[in-house]
Amino acid sequence: MASLVLKFGGTSVGSAEAILLVADKVKKLKEEGNSLAVVVSAMSGETNRLLDLANKFKAEKGKAVDFLLATGEQVSVALLCSALESLGVICHPMAGWQVPIQTDNSFGKAKITEITPDNIVNLMDDGVVVITGFQGVDQSNNITTLGRGGSDTSAVAIAAAIGADECRIYTDVRGVFTTDPRIVSDARKLDVITYEEMLELAGLGAKVLQIRAVEFARNYNVKLRVLSTFNEDPGTLIIDEEEGMGMEQALISGITLKKNEAQIMLSNVPDRPGIAADILGPVAEKNIEVDMIVQNIGSNGIADFTFTVPKLDFDETVMILNNLSNQLGGSIISGDDKIVKLSIVGVGMRSHAGIASKMFSVLAAENINIKMISTSEIKISVVIEEKYGELAVRCLHTAFELQSTISK
Ligand code: ADP
Ligand code: ASP
Ligand code: MG
């Protein structure tokens, strides 16, 4: 008998039929003697629908928006519990605040600070506990949400808190693939992937797992698996690099595309010590995550400074910079929100030269202009025009021979 946390994403609870399928799966696992906590997302499309409603009043983030968005997951919990009860399974519905899943108060991207496991553990003995993903509660009892895709993080954090044997992320694809199988139809499913690679892939746009979920799993040693609700494939297991020793290491394990990014350019910035901190400090203070940063080598006492932020934070960032005009001298601020970040990831890169140049030549052959480049030990990222994103993924996937040889 194992203690398991099962998380079902939006498509998996997207209709009455899907919910019944999930309930059936849960029932079987319970009958096998497992002790279960189930975490669910909102029905597919629901979080977007709620966001669109909020946007009608120009509300994009804040206390009220989180209060609204959190309702999506509550509906799914209620429906799954009803389906389970119809199959004769005892279950206990639970909202984030009832657990409680304590978070900070950054609405829209709250971080989990503590989970008290007792309420879950006590109820798991006599039935299945079904918990809302995505939501938490702050110190002042406000409902918070954990950022898009946050139910993955709820599940892993709950698994860590209750000391579960495994956390299973059930979704609408068979596991983690070499790239989004919706962009490249012959993308290959990976049986295992290291935490390090998965962290990069998740951070760089592979939305199959939220990055914080992977961080939690690595930091708290949670055994994490991604698999499909709709078949019996064992999915993808996330493993430590040491566990992967001896296995043949692919040069590139994945390609990602991160949409919803925007580029901000400052030209004629005074080239003096402290300028980067002057620009980025006030942006960070507003909890805006700055991603790629490039400063060119200054000449004649001025330099150019470029960075990327989430598209959602684009207007606010430009406003912050406009308010800094005194410190920034005669800098000219411009922006471009029609960009994407394209990345290739793989631990095999450590021991192979020439991967970056191959990537750049593939893009050049397609006449795709690179606007920014950043590299780390196991990844290379470039910013390119949004309209070339999917074409670039397909070309690189073929060039690096990542396609599946098995017919699906
Ligand atoms: P859920 O609602 O179950 O949380 P998501 O839509 O958040 O599901 O994540 C699953 C989706 O992630 C897949 O349908 C797929 O299109 C996308 N995806 C992007 N990159 C990858 C990848 N490398 N491997 C698998 N899926 C990916
Ligand atoms: N419902 C939320 C979203 O759509 C959380 C999740 O599905 O993980 O982002
Ligand atoms: Mg998701």
Coordinates of C-alpha atoms and ligand atoms in Angstrom, one line a residue:
M1 CA 0.0 0.0 0.0
A2 CA 1.4 3.3 -1.0
S3 CA 0.5 6.9 -0.1
L4 CA -0.1 8.8 -3.4
V5 CA -1.0 12.3 -4.4
L6 CA -2.8 12.3 -7.8
K7 CA -3.2 15.6 -9.7
F8 CA -5.7 15.8 -12.6
G9 CA -5.3 18.8 -14.9
G10 CA -7.9 20.8 -16.8
T11 CA -8.6 18.5 -19.7
S12 CA -8.8 15.5 -17.3
V13 CA -11.7 17.1 -15.5
G14 CA -13.0 19.1 -18.6
S15 CA -16.3 17.3 -18.9
A16 CA -18.7 15.1 -17.0
E17 CA -17.4 12.0 -19.0
A18 CA -13.8 12.9 -18.2
I19 CA -14.6 13.4 -14.5
L20 CA -16.2 10.0 -14.4
L21 CA -13.1 8.5 -16.0
V22 CA -11.0 10.1 -13.3
A23 CA -13.3 8.9 -10.6
D24 CA -13.0 5.4 -11.9
K25 CA -9.2 5.6 -11.9
V26 CA -9.2 6.9 -8.4
K27 CA -11.6 4.2 -7.2
K28 CA -9.4 1.5 -8.7
L29 CA -6.3 2.9 -7.0
K30 CA -8.2 3.1 -3.7
E31 CA -9.4 -0.5 -4.0
E32 CA -5.8 -1.6 -4.6
G33 CA -5.2 -0.4 -1.0
N34 CA -3.5 2.9 -1.7
S35 CA -4.0 5.9 0.5
L36 CA -5.0 8.9 -1.7
A37 CA -5.0 12.6 -1.8
V38 CA -6.3 14.0 -5.1
V39 CA -5.6 17.5 -6.4
V40 CA -7.7 19.0 -9.2
S41 CA -7.4 21.9 -11.6
A42 CA -10.3 23.9 -12.9
M43 CA -12.2 22.4 -15.9
S44 CA -10.2 23.2 -19.1
G45 CA -10.8 26.8 -20.3
E46 CA -12.4 27.8 -17.0
T47 CA -9.5 29.9 -15.6
N48 CA -9.3 31.7 -19.0
R49 CA -13.0 32.3 -19.0
L50 CA -12.9 33.8 -15.5
L51 CA -9.9 35.9 -16.4
D52 CA -11.7 37.3 -19.4
L53 CA -14.7 38.2 -17.2
A54 CA -12.4 40.1 -14.8
N55 CA -10.7 41.8 -17.8
K56 CA -14.1 43.3 -18.7
F57 CA -13.5 45.5 -15.6
K58 CA -9.8 46.0 -16.5
A59 CA -9.0 43.7 -13.5
E60 CA -5.9 41.6 -14.3
K61 CA -4.5 40.8 -10.9
G62 CA -5.2 41.4 -7.2
K63 CA -7.2 40.1 -4.3
A64 CA -10.6 40.1 -6.1
V65 CA -9.2 38.4 -9.2
D66 CA -7.7 35.6 -7.1
F67 CA -11.0 35.2 -5.2
L68 CA -12.6 34.8 -8.6
L69 CA -10.1 32.4 -10.2
A70 CA -10.0 30.1 -7.2
T71 CA -13.7 29.2 -7.8
G72 CA -12.7 27.2 -10.9
E73 CA -10.9 24.6 -8.8
Q74 CA -13.7 24.5 -6.2
V75 CA -16.2 23.4 -8.9
S76 CA -13.9 20.6 -10.0
V77 CA -13.5 19.3 -6.5
A78 CA -17.2 19.3 -5.9
L79 CA -17.9 17.5 -9.2
L80 CA -15.2 14.9 -8.7
C81 CA -16.5 14.2 -5.2
S82 CA -20.0 13.8 -6.5
A83 CA -18.7 11.4 -9.2
L84 CA -16.7 9.4 -6.6
E85 CA -19.7 9.2 -4.3
S86 CA -21.8 7.9 -7.1
L87 CA -19.3 5.1 -7.4
G88 CA -19.5 4.4 -3.7
V89 CA -16.2 6.0 -2.7
I90 CA -16.1 7.9 0.5
C91 CA -14.5 11.3 -0.1
H92 CA -13.7 14.6 1.5
P93 CA -13.7 17.9 -0.5
M94 CA -11.2 20.5 0.7
A95 CA -10.4 24.0 -0.3
G96 CA -6.9 25.4 0.0
W97 CA -7.8 27.4 3.1
Q98 CA -9.2 24.4 4.8
V99 CA -5.9 22.5 4.6
P100 CA -4.5 25.2 5.1
I101 CA -2.1 25.8 2.3
Q102 CA -0.5 29.0 3.6
T103 CA 1.0 31.4 1.1
D104 CA 2.5 34.9 0.9
N105 CA 0.2 37.7 -0.4
S106 CA 1.6 38.1 -4.0
F107 CA -1.8 37.7 -5.6
G108 CA -1.7 35.9 -8.9
K109 CA 1.7 34.3 -8.2
A110 CA 1.6 33.5 -4.5
K111 CA 4.3 31.3 -3.0
I112 CA 3.5 28.5 -0.6
T113 CA 5.0 29.1 2.8
E114 CA 3.6 26.3 4.8
I115 CA 1.2 23.3 4.6
T116 CA -0.2 21.8 7.8
P117 CA -0.7 18.2 6.7
D118 CA -2.8 17.0 9.7
N119 CA -6.3 17.7 8.2
I120 CA -5.4 15.8 5.0
V121 CA -3.6 12.9 6.7
N122 CA -6.4 12.3 9.2
L123 CA -9.1 12.1 6.5
M124 CA -7.0 10.0 4.1
D125 CA -7.5 7.0 6.5
D126 CA -11.2 6.7 5.9
G127 CA -11.6 8.0 2.3
V128 CA -10.2 10.0 -0.6
V129 CA -9.3 13.6 0.2
V130 CA -10.0 15.8 -2.9
I131 CA -8.3 19.2 -2.7
T132 CA -8.4 22.3 -4.9
G133 CA -5.2 22.9 -6.8
F134 CA -3.9 26.4 -7.5
Q135 CA -5.3 28.1 -4.4
G136 CA -3.9 29.0 -1.0
V137 CA -4.6 31.4 1.8
D138 CA -2.5 34.3 3.0
Q139 CA -1.7 35.5 6.6
S140 CA -4.8 37.7 6.5
N141 CA -7.1 34.8 5.3
N142 CA -7.4 36.2 1.8
I143 CA -7.6 33.5 -0.9
T144 CA -4.6 33.5 -3.2
T145 CA -3.6 31.7 -6.4
L146 CA -0.3 30.2 -7.3
G147 CA 0.2 31.4 -10.9
R148 CA -0.9 29.6 -14.1
G149 CA -0.3 25.9 -14.0
G150 CA -0.1 26.2 -10.2
S151 CA -2.1 23.0 -9.4
D152 CA 1.1 21.1 -10.2
T153 CA 2.8 22.9 -7.4
S154 CA -0.2 22.4 -5.0
A155 CA 0.1 18.6 -5.7
V156 CA 3.8 18.4 -5.2
A157 CA 3.8 20.6 -2.1
I158 CA 1.0 18.5 -0.6
A159 CA 3.0 15.3 -1.4
A160 CA 6.0 16.8 0.4
A161 CA 3.9 17.8 3.4
I162 CA 2.2 14.4 3.9
G163 CA 5.4 12.5 3.0
A164 CA 3.7 10.7 0.0
D165 CA 5.5 7.9 -1.7
E166 CA 4.8 9.4 -5.2
C167 CA 3.2 12.4 -6.7
R168 CA 1.5 11.6 -10.1
I169 CA 0.6 14.5 -12.4
Y170 CA -2.1 13.1 -14.7
T171 CA -2.5 15.2 -17.9
D172 CA -3.6 15.0 -21.5
V173 CA -0.3 13.8 -23.0
R174 CA 1.6 10.6 -22.2
G175 CA 4.4 12.3 -20.3
V176 CA 7.2 14.8 -21.0
F177 CA 8.2 14.9 -24.6
T178 CA 11.2 16.3 -26.5
T179 CA 9.0 19.2 -27.4
D180 CA 5.4 20.2 -27.2
P181 CA 3.7 17.3 -29.1
R182 CA 1.1 19.8 -30.3
I183 CA 3.8 21.6 -32.3
V184 CA 5.8 18.6 -33.4
S185 CA 3.6 15.5 -34.0
D186 CA 6.5 13.0 -33.9
A187 CA 8.0 14.4 -30.7
R188 CA 9.4 11.6 -28.6
K189 CA 8.2 10.8 -25.0
L190 CA 11.0 10.6 -22.5
D191 CA 10.9 7.7 -20.0
V192 CA 13.0 9.6 -17.6
I193 CA 14.3 13.1 -17.3
T194 CA 16.6 14.7 -14.6
Y195 CA 15.3 17.4 -12.3
E196 CA 17.8 19.8 -13.6
E197 CA 16.6 19.4 -17.2
M198 CA 13.0 19.4 -16.2
L199 CA 13.6 22.6 -14.2
E200 CA 15.0 24.2 -17.3
L201 CA 12.3 22.9 -19.6
A202 CA 9.5 24.1 -17.2
G203 CA 11.1 27.5 -16.7
L204 CA 11.6 27.9 -20.5
G205 CA 8.0 27.2 -21.4
A206 CA 7.2 23.5 -21.4
K207 CA 3.9 24.0 -19.6
V208 CA 3.5 20.3 -18.8
L209 CA 4.8 21.0 -15.3
Q210 CA 4.9 24.3 -13.5
I211 CA 8.6 25.1 -12.6
R212 CA 7.8 25.5 -8.9
A213 CA 6.4 22.0 -8.8
V214 CA 9.7 20.7 -10.0
E215 CA 11.7 22.8 -7.5
F216 CA 9.5 21.5 -4.7
A217 CA 10.0 18.0 -5.8
R218 CA 13.7 18.3 -6.0
N219 CA 14.1 20.2 -2.7
Y220 CA 11.8 17.8 -0.8
N221 CA 12.7 14.6 -2.5
V222 CA 9.3 14.0 -3.9
K223 CA 9.1 11.2 -6.4
L224 CA 7.4 12.9 -9.4
R225 CA 5.8 11.3 -12.4
V226 CA 3.9 12.8 -15.4
L227 CA 1.5 10.5 -17.1
S228 CA -1.8 10.5 -19.1
T229 CA -5.3 10.2 -17.6
F230 CA -6.4 8.6 -20.8
N231 CA -4.1 5.5 -21.1
E232 CA -1.9 3.2 -19.0
D233 CA 1.5 4.4 -20.2
P234 CA 3.9 4.7 -17.2
G235 CA 4.7 8.2 -18.3
T236 CA 7.9 10.1 -17.5
L237 CA 9.7 9.8 -14.1
I238 CA 11.7 12.8 -13.0
I239 CA 15.0 11.5 -11.6
D240 CA 18.3 12.7 -9.9
E241 CA 21.2 13.0 -12.2
E242 CA 23.0 10.3 -10.2
E243 CA 20.1 7.9 -10.8
G244 CA 20.5 8.6 -14.5
M245 CA 24.2 7.7 -14.5
G246 CA 25.0 4.9 -16.8
M247 CA 22.0 5.6 -19.0
E248 CA 22.8 6.8 -22.4
Q249 CA 22.6 10.6 -22.2
A250 CA 20.9 12.5 -25.0
L251 CA 22.7 15.6 -26.2
I252 CA 19.5 17.5 -26.3
S253 CA 16.5 16.4 -24.2
G254 CA 14.1 19.1 -25.2
I255 CA 13.2 22.2 -27.1
T256 CA 10.8 24.8 -25.7
L257 CA 9.0 27.9 -26.7
K258 CA 8.1 30.6 -24.2
K259 CA 5.3 32.8 -25.4
N260 CA 3.9 35.7 -23.4
E261 CA 7.2 37.4 -23.0
A262 CA 8.0 41.0 -23.9
Q263 CA 11.3 42.7 -24.6
I264 CA 12.2 46.1 -23.2
M265 CA 15.0 48.1 -24.6
L266 CA 16.7 51.2 -23.2
S267 CA 19.1 53.0 -25.4
N268 CA 21.4 55.9 -24.5
V269 CA 21.7 54.7 -20.9
P270 CA 24.6 56.4 -19.0
D271 CA 27.4 53.8 -18.8
R272 CA 28.3 54.0 -15.1
P273 CA 28.5 51.7 -12.1
G274 CA 25.1 50.9 -10.6
I275 CA 23.1 51.6 -13.7
A276 CA 21.8 48.0 -14.0
A277 CA 20.7 48.0 -10.3
D278 CA 19.0 51.4 -10.9
I279 CA 17.0 50.0 -13.7
L280 CA 16.2 46.6 -12.4
G281 CA 15.9 47.3 -8.7
P282 CA 12.6 49.2 -8.9
V283 CA 11.2 46.5 -11.3
A284 CA 12.1 43.7 -8.9
E285 CA 10.5 45.7 -6.0
K286 CA 7.2 45.3 -7.9
N287 CA 7.8 41.5 -7.9
I288 CA 8.2 41.5 -11.7
E289 CA 10.4 38.7 -12.9
V290 CA 13.1 39.9 -15.2
D291 CA 14.4 37.2 -17.4
M292 CA 17.1 37.6 -20.1
I293 CA 19.3 40.6 -19.7
V294 CA 21.8 42.0 -22.2
Q295 CA 23.9 45.2 -21.8
N296 CA 26.2 46.0 -24.7
I297 CA 29.7 47.4 -24.2
G298 CA 29.3 51.1 -23.8
S299 CA 31.0 53.7 -26.0
N300 CA 31.1 57.5 -25.5
G301 CA 29.7 57.0 -22.0
I302 CA 26.5 55.5 -23.1
A303 CA 25.2 51.9 -23.5
D304 CA 22.1 49.9 -24.5
F305 CA 20.3 47.8 -22.0
T306 CA 17.7 45.1 -23.0
F307 CA 15.7 42.7 -20.9
T308 CA 12.6 40.6 -21.0
V309 CA 9.6 40.4 -18.7
P310 CA 6.3 38.5 -18.7
K311 CA 3.9 40.2 -21.2
L312 CA 1.4 40.7 -18.4
D313 CA 4.0 43.0 -16.6
F314 CA 5.0 44.8 -19.8
D315 CA 2.9 48.0 -19.3
E316 CA 3.8 48.3 -15.6
T317 CA 7.5 47.9 -16.3
V318 CA 7.5 50.6 -19.0
M319 CA 5.6 52.9 -16.5
I320 CA 8.2 52.2 -13.8
L321 CA 11.0 53.0 -16.2
N322 CA 9.3 56.2 -17.4
N323 CA 9.1 57.3 -13.7
L324 CA 12.9 56.7 -13.4
S325 CA 13.8 59.2 -16.1
N326 CA 15.9 61.3 -13.7
Q327 CA 18.3 58.4 -12.9
L328 CA 18.3 57.2 -16.4
G329 CA 19.5 60.4 -18.0
G330 CA 18.4 60.7 -21.6
S331 CA 17.5 57.0 -22.1
I332 CA 15.0 56.1 -24.7
I333 CA 12.7 53.3 -23.7
S334 CA 11.1 51.1 -26.3
G335 CA 9.5 47.7 -26.2
D336 CA 8.4 44.7 -28.3
D337 CA 5.8 42.2 -27.2
K338 CA 5.7 40.2 -30.4
I339 CA 8.6 38.0 -29.4
V340 CA 9.2 34.4 -28.2
K341 CA 12.0 32.8 -26.4
L342 CA 13.2 29.6 -28.0
S343 CA 15.5 27.2 -26.0
I344 CA 17.3 23.9 -26.3
V345 CA 18.1 22.0 -23.1
G346 CA 20.2 19.0 -22.3
V347 CA 22.8 17.8 -19.8
G348 CA 24.7 16.4 -22.7
M349 CA 25.6 19.9 -23.7
R350 CA 28.2 20.0 -20.9
S351 CA 30.5 17.7 -22.8
H352 CA 29.8 18.7 -26.4
A353 CA 31.0 21.8 -28.2
G354 CA 29.3 23.1 -31.3
I355 CA 25.7 22.9 -30.2
A356 CA 25.2 26.6 -30.1
S357 CA 26.7 27.1 -33.6
K358 CA 24.5 24.3 -35.0
M359 CA 21.4 26.0 -33.5
F360 CA 22.3 29.3 -34.9
S361 CA 23.0 27.9 -38.4
V362 CA 19.6 26.1 -38.4
L363 CA 17.9 29.4 -37.6
A364 CA 20.0 31.3 -40.2
A365 CA 19.1 28.8 -42.9
E366 CA 15.4 29.7 -42.3
N367 CA 16.3 33.4 -42.3
I368 CA 15.2 33.8 -38.7
N369 CA 16.9 36.7 -37.0
I370 CA 18.1 36.3 -33.4
K371 CA 17.4 39.3 -31.2
M372 CA 19.0 38.1 -27.9
I373 CA 21.0 35.1 -26.8
S374 CA 21.7 33.6 -23.4
T375 CA 23.4 30.4 -22.4
S376 CA 24.0 28.3 -19.3
E377 CA 25.7 25.0 -18.8
I378 CA 22.8 23.0 -20.0
K379 CA 20.7 25.4 -22.2
I380 CA 20.9 27.9 -25.0
S381 CA 18.0 30.4 -25.4
V382 CA 17.4 32.9 -28.1
V383 CA 14.7 35.6 -28.5
I384 CA 13.2 35.7 -32.0
E385 CA 10.1 37.1 -33.7
E386 CA 6.9 35.5 -32.4
K387 CA 5.7 34.5 -35.9
Y388 CA 8.8 32.2 -36.4
G389 CA 8.5 30.4 -33.1
E390 CA 6.8 27.1 -34.2
L391 CA 8.8 26.9 -37.4
A392 CA 12.0 27.2 -35.5
V393 CA 11.0 24.5 -33.0
R394 CA 10.2 22.1 -35.9
C395 CA 13.5 22.8 -37.7
L396 CA 15.6 22.4 -34.6
H397 CA 13.7 19.2 -33.6
T398 CA 14.6 17.7 -37.0
A399 CA 18.2 19.0 -37.1
F400 CA 19.0 17.5 -33.7
E401 CA 17.2 14.3 -34.6
L402 CA 14.9 14.2 -31.7
Q403 CA 11.9 12.6 -33.4
S404 CA 10.3 9.4 -32.3
T405 CA 11.2 6.3 -34.3
I406 CA 8.2 4.5 -32.8
S407 CA 4.9 5.0 -34.4
K408 CA 2.3 6.3 -32.0
Ligands
ADP1 P1 -3.0 20.2 -17.4 O1 -4.3 20.9 -17.7 O2 -3.2 18.7 -17.3 O3 -2.2 20.8 -16.3 P2 -1.3 21.6 -19.3 O4 -2.0 22.1 -20.5 O5 -1.0 22.5 -18.3 O6 -2.1 20.3 -18.8 O7 0.1 20.8 -19.8 C1 0.0 19.8 -20.7 C2 0.3 20.3 -22.1 O8 1.7 20.8 -22.1 C3 0.3 19.3 -23.2 O9 -1.0 19.2 -23.7 C4 1.3 19.9 -24.2 O10 0.6 20.5 -25.3 C5 2.1 20.9 -23.4 N1 3.5 20.7 -23.5 C6 4.4 21.7 -23.8 N2 5.6 21.2 -23.8 C7 5.6 19.9 -23.6 C8 6.5 18.8 -23.5 N3 7.8 19.1 -23.6 N4 6.1 17.6 -23.1 C9 4.8 17.4 -22.9 N5 3.8 18.3 -23.0 C10 4.2 19.6 -23.3
ASP2 N1 -6.5 26.4 -13.3 C1 -5.2 27.0 -13.2 C2 -4.7 27.4 -14.6 O1 -5.4 27.2 -15.6 C3 -4.2 26.2 -12.5 C4 -3.9 24.9 -13.2 O2 -4.6 24.4 -14.1 O3 -2.8 24.3 -12.8 O4 -3.6 27.9 -14.7
MG3 MG -0.9 22.5 -16.2

